[in-house]
Tab-separated table of C-alpha atoms and ligand atoms in Angstrom:
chain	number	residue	atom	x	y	z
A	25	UNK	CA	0.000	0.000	0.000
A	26	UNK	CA	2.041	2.618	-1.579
A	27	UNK	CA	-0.599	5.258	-1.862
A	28	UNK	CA	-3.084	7.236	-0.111
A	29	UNK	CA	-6.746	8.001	-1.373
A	30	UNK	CA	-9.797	10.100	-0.211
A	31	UNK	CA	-12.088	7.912	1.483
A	32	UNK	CA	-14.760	10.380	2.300
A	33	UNK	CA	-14.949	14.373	2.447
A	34	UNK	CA	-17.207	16.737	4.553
A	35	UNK	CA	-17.915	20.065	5.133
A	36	UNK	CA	-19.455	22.882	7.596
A	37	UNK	CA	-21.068	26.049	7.142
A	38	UNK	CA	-22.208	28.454	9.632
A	39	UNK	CA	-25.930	29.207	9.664
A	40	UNK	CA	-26.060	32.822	8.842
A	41	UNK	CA	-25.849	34.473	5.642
A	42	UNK	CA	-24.103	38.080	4.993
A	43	UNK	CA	-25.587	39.195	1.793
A	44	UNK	CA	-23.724	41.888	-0.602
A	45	UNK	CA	-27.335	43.727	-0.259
A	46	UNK	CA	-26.553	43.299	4.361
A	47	UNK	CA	-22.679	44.559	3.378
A	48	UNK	CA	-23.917	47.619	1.168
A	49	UNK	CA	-25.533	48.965	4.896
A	50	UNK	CA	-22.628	49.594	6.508
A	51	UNK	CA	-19.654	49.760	3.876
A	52	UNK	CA	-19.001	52.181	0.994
A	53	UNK	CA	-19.466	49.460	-1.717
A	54	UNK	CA	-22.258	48.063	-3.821
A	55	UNK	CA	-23.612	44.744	-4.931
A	56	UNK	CA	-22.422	45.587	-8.147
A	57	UNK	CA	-19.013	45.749	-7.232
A	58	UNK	CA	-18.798	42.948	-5.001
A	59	UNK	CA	-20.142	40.824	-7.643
A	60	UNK	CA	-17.882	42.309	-10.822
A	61	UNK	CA	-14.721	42.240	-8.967
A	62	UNK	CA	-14.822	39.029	-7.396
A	63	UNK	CA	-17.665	36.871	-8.459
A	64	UNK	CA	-18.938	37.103	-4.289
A	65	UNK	CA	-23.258	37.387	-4.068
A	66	UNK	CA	-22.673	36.329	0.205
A	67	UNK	CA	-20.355	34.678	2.885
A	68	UNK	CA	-21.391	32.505	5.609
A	69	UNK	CA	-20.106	34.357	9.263
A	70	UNK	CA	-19.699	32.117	12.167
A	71	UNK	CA	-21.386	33.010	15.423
A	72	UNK	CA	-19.340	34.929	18.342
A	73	UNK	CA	-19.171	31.599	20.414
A	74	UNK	CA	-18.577	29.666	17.074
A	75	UNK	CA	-15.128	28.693	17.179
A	76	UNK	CA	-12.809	26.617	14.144
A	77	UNK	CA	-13.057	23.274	16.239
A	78	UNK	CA	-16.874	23.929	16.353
A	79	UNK	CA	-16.474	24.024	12.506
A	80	UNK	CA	-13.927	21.365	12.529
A	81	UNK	CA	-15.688	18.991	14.455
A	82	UNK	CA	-19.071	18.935	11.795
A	83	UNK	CA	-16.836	18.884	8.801
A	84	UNK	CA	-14.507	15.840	10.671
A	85	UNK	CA	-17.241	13.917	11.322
A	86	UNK	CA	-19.115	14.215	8.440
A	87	UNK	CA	-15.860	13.441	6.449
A	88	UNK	CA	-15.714	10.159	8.593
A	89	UNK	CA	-19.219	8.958	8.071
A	90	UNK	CA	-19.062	9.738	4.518
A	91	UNK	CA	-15.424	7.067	4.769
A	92	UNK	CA	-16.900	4.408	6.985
A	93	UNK	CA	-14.772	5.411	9.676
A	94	UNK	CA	-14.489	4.664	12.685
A	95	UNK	CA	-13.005	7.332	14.847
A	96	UNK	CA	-10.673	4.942	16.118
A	97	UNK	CA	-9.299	4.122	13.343
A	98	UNK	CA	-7.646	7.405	12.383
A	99	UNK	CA	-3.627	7.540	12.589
A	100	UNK	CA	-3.035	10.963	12.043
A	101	UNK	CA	-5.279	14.441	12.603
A	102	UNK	CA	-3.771	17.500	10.679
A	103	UNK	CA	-5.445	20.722	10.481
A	104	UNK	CA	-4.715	23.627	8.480
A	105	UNK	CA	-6.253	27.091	10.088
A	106	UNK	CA	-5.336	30.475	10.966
A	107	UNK	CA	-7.496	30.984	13.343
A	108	UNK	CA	-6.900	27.976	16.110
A	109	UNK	CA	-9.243	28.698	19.154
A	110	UNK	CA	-6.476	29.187	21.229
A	111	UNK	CA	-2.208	29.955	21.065
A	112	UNK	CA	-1.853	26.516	22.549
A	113	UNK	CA	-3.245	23.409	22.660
A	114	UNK	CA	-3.433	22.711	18.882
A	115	UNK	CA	-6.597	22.906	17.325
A	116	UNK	CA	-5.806	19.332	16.312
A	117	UNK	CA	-5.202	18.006	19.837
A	118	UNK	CA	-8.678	19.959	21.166
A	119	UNK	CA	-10.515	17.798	18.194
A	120	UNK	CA	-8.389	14.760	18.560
A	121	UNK	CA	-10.201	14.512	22.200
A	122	UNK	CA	-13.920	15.701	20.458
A	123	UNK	CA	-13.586	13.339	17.736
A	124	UNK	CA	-12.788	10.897	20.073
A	125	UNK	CA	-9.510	9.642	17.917
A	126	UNK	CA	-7.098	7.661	19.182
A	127	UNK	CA	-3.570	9.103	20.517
A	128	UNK	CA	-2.559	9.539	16.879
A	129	UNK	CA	-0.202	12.369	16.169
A	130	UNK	CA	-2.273	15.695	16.109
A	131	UNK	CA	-1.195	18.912	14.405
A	132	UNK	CA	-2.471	22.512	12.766
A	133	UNK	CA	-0.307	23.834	9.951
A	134	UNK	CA	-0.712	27.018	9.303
A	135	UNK	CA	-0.078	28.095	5.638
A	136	UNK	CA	-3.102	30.860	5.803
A	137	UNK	CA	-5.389	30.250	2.419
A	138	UNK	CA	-2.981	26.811	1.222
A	139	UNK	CA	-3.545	25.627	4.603
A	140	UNK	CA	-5.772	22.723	4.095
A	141	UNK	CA	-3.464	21.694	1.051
A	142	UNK	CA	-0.489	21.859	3.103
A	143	UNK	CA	-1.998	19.460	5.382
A	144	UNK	CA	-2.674	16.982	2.932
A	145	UNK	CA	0.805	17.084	1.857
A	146	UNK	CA	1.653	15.893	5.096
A	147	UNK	CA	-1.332	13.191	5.531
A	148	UNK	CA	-0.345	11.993	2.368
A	149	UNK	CA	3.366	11.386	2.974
A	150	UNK	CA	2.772	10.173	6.572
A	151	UNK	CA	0.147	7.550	4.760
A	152	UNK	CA	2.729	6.626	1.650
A	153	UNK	CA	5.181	5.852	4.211
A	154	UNK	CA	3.181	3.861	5.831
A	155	UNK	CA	3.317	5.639	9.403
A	156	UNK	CA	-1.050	5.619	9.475
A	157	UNK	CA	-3.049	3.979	7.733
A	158	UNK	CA	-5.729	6.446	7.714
A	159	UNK	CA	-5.851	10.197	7.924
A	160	UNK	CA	-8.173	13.313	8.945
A	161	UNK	CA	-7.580	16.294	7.465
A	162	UNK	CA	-9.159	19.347	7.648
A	163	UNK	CA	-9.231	23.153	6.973
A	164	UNK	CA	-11.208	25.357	8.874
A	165	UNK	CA	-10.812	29.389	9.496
A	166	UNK	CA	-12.697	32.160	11.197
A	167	UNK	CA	-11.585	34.878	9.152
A	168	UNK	CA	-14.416	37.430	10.279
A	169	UNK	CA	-12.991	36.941	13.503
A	170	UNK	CA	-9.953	39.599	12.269
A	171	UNK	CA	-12.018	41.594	9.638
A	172	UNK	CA	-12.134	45.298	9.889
A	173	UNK	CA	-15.804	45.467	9.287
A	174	UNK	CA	-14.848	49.419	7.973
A	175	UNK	CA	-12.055	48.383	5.547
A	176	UNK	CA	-14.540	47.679	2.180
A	177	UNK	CA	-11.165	46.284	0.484
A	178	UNK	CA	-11.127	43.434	2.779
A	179	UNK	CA	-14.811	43.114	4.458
A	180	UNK	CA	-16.699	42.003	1.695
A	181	UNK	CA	-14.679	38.957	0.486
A	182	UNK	CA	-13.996	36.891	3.628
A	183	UNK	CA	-16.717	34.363	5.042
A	184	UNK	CA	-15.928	31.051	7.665
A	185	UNK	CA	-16.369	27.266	7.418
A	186	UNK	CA	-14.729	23.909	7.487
A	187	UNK	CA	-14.201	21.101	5.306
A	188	UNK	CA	-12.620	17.585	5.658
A	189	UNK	CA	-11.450	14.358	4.037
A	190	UNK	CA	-10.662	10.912	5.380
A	191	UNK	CA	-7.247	9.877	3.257
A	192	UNK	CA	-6.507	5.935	3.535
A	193	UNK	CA	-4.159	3.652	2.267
A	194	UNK	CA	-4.527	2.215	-1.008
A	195	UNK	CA	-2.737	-0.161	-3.180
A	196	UNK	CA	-4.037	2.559	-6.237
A	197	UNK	CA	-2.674	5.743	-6.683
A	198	UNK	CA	-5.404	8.137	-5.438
A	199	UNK	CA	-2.820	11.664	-4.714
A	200	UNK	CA	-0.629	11.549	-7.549
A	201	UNK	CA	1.390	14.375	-6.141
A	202	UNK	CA	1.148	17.301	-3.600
A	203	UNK	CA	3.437	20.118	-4.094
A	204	UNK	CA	4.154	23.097	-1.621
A	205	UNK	CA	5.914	26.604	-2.119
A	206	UNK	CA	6.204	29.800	0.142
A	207	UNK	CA	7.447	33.057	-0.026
A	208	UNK	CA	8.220	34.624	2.669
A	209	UNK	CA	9.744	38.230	1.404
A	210	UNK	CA	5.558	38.977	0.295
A	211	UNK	CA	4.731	38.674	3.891
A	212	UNK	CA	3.798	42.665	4.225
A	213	UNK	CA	0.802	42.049	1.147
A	214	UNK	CA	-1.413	40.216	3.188
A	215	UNK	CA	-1.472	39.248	6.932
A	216	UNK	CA	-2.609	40.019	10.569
A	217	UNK	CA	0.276	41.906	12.656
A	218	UNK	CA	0.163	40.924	15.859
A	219	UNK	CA	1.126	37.912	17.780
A	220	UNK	CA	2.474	36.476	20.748
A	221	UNK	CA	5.820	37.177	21.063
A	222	UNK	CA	5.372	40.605	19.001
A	223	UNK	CA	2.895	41.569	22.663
A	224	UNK	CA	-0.490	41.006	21.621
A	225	UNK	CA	-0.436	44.585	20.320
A	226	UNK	CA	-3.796	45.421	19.611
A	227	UNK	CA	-5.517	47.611	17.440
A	228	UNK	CA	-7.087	50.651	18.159
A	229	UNK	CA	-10.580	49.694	19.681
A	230	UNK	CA	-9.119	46.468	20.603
A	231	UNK	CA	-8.999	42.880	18.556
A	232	UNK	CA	-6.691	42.034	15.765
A	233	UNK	CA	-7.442	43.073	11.884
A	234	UNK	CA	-6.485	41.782	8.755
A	235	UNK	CA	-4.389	43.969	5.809
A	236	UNK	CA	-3.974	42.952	2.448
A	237	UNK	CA	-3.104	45.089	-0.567
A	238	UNK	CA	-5.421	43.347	-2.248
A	239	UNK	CA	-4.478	44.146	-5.929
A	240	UNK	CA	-1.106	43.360	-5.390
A	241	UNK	CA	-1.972	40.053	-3.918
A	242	UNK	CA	-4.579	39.510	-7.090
A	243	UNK	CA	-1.352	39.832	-9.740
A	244	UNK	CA	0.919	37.388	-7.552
A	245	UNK	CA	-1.720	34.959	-7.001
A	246	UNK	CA	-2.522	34.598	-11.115
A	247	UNK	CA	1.013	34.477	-12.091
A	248	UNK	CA	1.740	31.891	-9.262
A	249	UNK	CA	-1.604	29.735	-9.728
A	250	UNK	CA	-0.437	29.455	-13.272
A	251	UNK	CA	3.179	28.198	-12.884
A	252	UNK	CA	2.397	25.259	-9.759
A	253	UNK	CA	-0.396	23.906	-11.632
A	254	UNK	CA	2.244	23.912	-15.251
A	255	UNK	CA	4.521	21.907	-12.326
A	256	UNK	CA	1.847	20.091	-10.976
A	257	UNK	CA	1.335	18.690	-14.728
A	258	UNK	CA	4.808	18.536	-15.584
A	259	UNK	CA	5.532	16.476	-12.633
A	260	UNK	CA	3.116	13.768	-13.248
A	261	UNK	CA	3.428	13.602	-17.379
A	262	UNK	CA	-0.073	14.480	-17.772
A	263	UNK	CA	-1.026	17.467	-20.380
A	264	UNK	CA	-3.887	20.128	-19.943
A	265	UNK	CA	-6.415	17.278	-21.557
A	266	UNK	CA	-5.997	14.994	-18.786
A	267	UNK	CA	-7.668	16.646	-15.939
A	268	UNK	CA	-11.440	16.172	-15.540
A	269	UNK	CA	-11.988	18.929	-12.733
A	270	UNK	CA	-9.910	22.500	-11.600
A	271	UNK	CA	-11.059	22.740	-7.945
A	272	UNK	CA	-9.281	26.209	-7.120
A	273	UNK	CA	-8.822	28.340	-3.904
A	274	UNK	CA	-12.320	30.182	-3.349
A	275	UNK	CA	-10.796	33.763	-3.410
A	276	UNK	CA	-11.920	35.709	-6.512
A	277	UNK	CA	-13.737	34.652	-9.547
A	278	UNK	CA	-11.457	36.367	-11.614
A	279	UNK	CA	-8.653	34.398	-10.259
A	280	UNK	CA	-10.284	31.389	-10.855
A	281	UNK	CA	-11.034	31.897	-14.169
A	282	UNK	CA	-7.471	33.501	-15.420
A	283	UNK	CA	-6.197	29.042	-14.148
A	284	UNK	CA	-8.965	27.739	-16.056
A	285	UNK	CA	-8.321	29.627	-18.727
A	286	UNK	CA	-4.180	28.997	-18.673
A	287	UNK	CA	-5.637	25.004	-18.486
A	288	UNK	CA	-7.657	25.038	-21.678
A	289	UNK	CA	-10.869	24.405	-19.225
A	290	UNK	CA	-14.329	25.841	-19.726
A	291	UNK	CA	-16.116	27.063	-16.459
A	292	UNK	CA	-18.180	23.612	-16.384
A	293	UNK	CA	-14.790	21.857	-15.756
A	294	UNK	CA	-14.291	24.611	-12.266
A	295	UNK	CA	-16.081	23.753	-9.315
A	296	UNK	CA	-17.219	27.009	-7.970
A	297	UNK	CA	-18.181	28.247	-4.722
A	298	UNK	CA	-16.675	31.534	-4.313
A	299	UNK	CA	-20.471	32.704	-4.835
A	300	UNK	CA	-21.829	31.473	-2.157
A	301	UNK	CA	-19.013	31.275	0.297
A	302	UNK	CA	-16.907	33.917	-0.671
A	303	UNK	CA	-13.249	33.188	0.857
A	304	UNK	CA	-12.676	30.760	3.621
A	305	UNK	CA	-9.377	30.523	3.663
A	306	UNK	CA	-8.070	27.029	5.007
A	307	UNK	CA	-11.926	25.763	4.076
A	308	UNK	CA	-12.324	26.935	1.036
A	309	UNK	CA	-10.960	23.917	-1.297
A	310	UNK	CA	-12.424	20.520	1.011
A	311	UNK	CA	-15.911	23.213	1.102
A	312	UNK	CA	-15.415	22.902	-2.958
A	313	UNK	CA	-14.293	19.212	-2.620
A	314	UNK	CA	-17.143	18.209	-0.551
A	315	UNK	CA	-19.991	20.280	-2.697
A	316	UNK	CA	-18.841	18.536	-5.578
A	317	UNK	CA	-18.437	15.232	-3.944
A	318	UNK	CA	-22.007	15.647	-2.684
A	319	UNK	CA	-23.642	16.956	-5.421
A	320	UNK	CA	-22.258	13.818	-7.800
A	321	UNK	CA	-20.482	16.493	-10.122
A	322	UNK	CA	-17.406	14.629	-9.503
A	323	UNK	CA	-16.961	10.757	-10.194
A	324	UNK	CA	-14.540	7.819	-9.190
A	325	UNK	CA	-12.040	7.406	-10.956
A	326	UNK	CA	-12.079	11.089	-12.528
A	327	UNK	CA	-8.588	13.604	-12.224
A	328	UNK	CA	-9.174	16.570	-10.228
A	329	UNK	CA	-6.328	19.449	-9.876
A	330	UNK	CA	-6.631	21.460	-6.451
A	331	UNK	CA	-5.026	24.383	-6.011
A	332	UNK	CA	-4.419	27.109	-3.589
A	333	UNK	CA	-2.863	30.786	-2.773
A	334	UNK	CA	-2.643	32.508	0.338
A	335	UNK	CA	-0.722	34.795	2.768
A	336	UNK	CA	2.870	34.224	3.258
A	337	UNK	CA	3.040	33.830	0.879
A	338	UNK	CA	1.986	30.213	0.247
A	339	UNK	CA	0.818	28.215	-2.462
A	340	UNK	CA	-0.165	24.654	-3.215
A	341	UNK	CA	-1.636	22.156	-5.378
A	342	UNK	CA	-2.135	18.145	-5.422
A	343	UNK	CA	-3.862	15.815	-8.322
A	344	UNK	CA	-5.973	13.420	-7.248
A	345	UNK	CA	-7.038	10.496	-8.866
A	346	UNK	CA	-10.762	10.492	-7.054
B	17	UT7	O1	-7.015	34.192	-0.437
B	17	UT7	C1	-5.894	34.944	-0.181
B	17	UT7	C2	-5.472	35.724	-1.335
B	17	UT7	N1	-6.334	36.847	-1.547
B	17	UT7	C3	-6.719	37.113	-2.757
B	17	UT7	O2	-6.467	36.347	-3.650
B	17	UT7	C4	-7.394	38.438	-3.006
B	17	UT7	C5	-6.744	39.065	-4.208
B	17	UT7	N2	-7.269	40.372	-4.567
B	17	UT7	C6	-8.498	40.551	-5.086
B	17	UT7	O3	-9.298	39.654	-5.169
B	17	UT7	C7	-8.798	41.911	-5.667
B	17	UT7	O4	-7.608	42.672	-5.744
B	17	UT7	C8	-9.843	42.713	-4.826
B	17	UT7	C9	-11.232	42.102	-5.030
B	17	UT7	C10	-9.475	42.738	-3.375
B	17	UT7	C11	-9.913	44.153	-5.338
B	17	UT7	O5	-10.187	44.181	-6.737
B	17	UT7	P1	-9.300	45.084	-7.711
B	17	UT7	O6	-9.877	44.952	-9.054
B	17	UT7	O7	-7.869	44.649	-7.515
B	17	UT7	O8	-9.565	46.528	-7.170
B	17	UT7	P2	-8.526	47.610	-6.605
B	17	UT7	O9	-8.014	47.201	-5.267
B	17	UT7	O10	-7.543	47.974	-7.667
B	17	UT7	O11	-9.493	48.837	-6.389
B	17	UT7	C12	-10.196	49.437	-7.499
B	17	UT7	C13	-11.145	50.480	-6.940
B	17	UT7	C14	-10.470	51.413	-5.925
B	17	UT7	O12	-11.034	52.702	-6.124
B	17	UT7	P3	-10.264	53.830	-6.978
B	17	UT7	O13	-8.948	54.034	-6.276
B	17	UT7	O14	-10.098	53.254	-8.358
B	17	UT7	O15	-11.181	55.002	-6.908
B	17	UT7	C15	-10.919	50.875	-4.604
B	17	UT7	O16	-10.946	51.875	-3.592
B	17	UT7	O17	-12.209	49.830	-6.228
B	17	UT7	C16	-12.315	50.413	-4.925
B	17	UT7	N3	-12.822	49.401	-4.002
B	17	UT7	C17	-14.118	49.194	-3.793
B	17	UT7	N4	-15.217	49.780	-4.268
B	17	UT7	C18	-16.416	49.347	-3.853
B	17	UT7	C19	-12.112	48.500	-3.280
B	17	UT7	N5	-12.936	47.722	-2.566
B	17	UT7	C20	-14.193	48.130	-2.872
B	17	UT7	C21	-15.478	47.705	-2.470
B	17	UT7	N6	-16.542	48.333	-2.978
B	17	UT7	N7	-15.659	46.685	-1.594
């Protein structure tokens, strides 16, 4: 068993909606806008007392039912998020204990927006290896937690939710490859300043806020989206005409299309979600995965390319043999 596959994905949304039409009340901006410039008609936003575990811990189990897993039976728990509920335990180790997993290794990753890919990377070696036989893995962020709900360039295209997958070992290649990348001289583009050992300097008013020069961020992300997915290709000997599916980073339709486009696909190849979810961060590919899973859009057997962009910078891709 020289492989790993996904068994079973799942996925969490909070219950309440932000529309473009609730946004347009208290920001500068219009529907319009929102809509033209990145493909966003409403975010879900996580209650106050609605933390990433509570996310996690839907999407996890979900992702296990959908598998035929047993809790027990997971080897490894790696989540990628942002936005842990606390500086320490691990997100991982407070769902390890919810889930009611064994005492498998238990991590978070954080890689901001690549997050959940990074983590597969790891499942995925840890599985190929053959360290655990199965894996959880899940992204999950809280991004409205650190929104500046008077900064239009940044309020309207955030939202929060979780999704999972259930990786096991196979005898048939199921990831074909996972491939990571940061750089770290973008970090000023995009990113929350304060921290731990930086003093927990807050901002004025109190509570942390994200910045992101958002139209630098948009050119970096296209022109970096388009070279991992040439390597992602290149790496497995597979041209443009193999893949079945592009299931991108939820971040801006206009992203999303400039890959497709690069790929030769038509938007009926692209699962898309942005829509509906806007950007989750860490959720927003296993949200895609799972809504594609779920709705039957995707099929055994098919070739799906997964990619992601985020602060850091990071970026990240795997093909997956479903
Ligand atoms: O997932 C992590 C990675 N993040 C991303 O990938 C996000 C990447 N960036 C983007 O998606 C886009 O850059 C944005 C959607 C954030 C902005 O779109 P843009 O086409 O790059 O717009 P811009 O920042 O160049 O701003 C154009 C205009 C500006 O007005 P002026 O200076 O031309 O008068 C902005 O002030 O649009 C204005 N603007 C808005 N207007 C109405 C910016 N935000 C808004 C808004 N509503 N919400």
């Amino acid at each position: 068993m020289n492989y790993s596959r996904v068994a079973g994905t799942g996925s969490y949304l909070p219950e309440k909606i932000v529309t473009n039409a609730d946004l347009e009340k208290i920001l500068d901006t219009s529907d319009q806008w929102i809509r033209e410039r990145t493909g966003i008609c409403e975010r879900r936003v996580a209650r106050a007392d609605e933390t990433s575990s509570d996310m996690a811990e839907v999407a996890g189990r979900r992702a296990m039912e959908a598998a035929a897993t047993d809790p027990q039976e997971i080897g490894l728990i790696v989540v990628g998020t942002t936005t842990p509920d606390l500086v320490f335990p691990s997100t991982a180790c407070l769902l390890q204990a919810r889930l009611g997993l064994p005492d498998c290794g238990a991590m978070d990753v954080n890689a901001a927006c690549s997050g959940f890919l990074y983590a597969l990377s790891i499942a995925d070696k840890y599985i190929r290896c053959g360290d655990a036989k199965k894996a959880l893995v899940i992204g999950v962020d809280k991004l409205t937690a650190m929104i500046d709900w008077n900064d239009r360039g940044t309020a309207v295209l955030f939202g929060d939710g979780a999704g999972a997958v259930v990786l096991e070992a196979s005898d048939e290649a199921g990831i074909l490859s996972t491939h990571i990348h940061a750089a770290g001289r973008h970090s000023g583009l995009l990113g929350v300043d304060v921290g731990v050992s930086t003093g927990f300097k807050a901002e004025p008013g109190g509570g942390v806020r994200m910045k992101m020069k958002g139209n630098e961020v948009f050119k970096v992300a296209v022109r970096t989206l388009g070279r991992i997915v040439d390597e992602t290709l290149e790496h497995n000997q597979m041209e443009q005409s193999d893949l079945d599916w592009l299931i991108p980073h939820q971040a801006n339709y206009r992203i999303i299309t400039a890959t497709a486009r690069k790929l030769g696909m038509t938007m009926d190849q692209v699962v898309v979600t942005v829509d509906k979810h806007g950007n989750t961060s860490a959720g927003s590919v296993p949200l895609a995965l799972d809504a594609a899973a779920r709705s039957g859009k995707i099929k055994r057997g098919e070739i799906l390319l997964l990619e992601a962009f985020g602060g850091g910078f990071t970026w990240a891709s795997a093909l997956i043999k479903y």
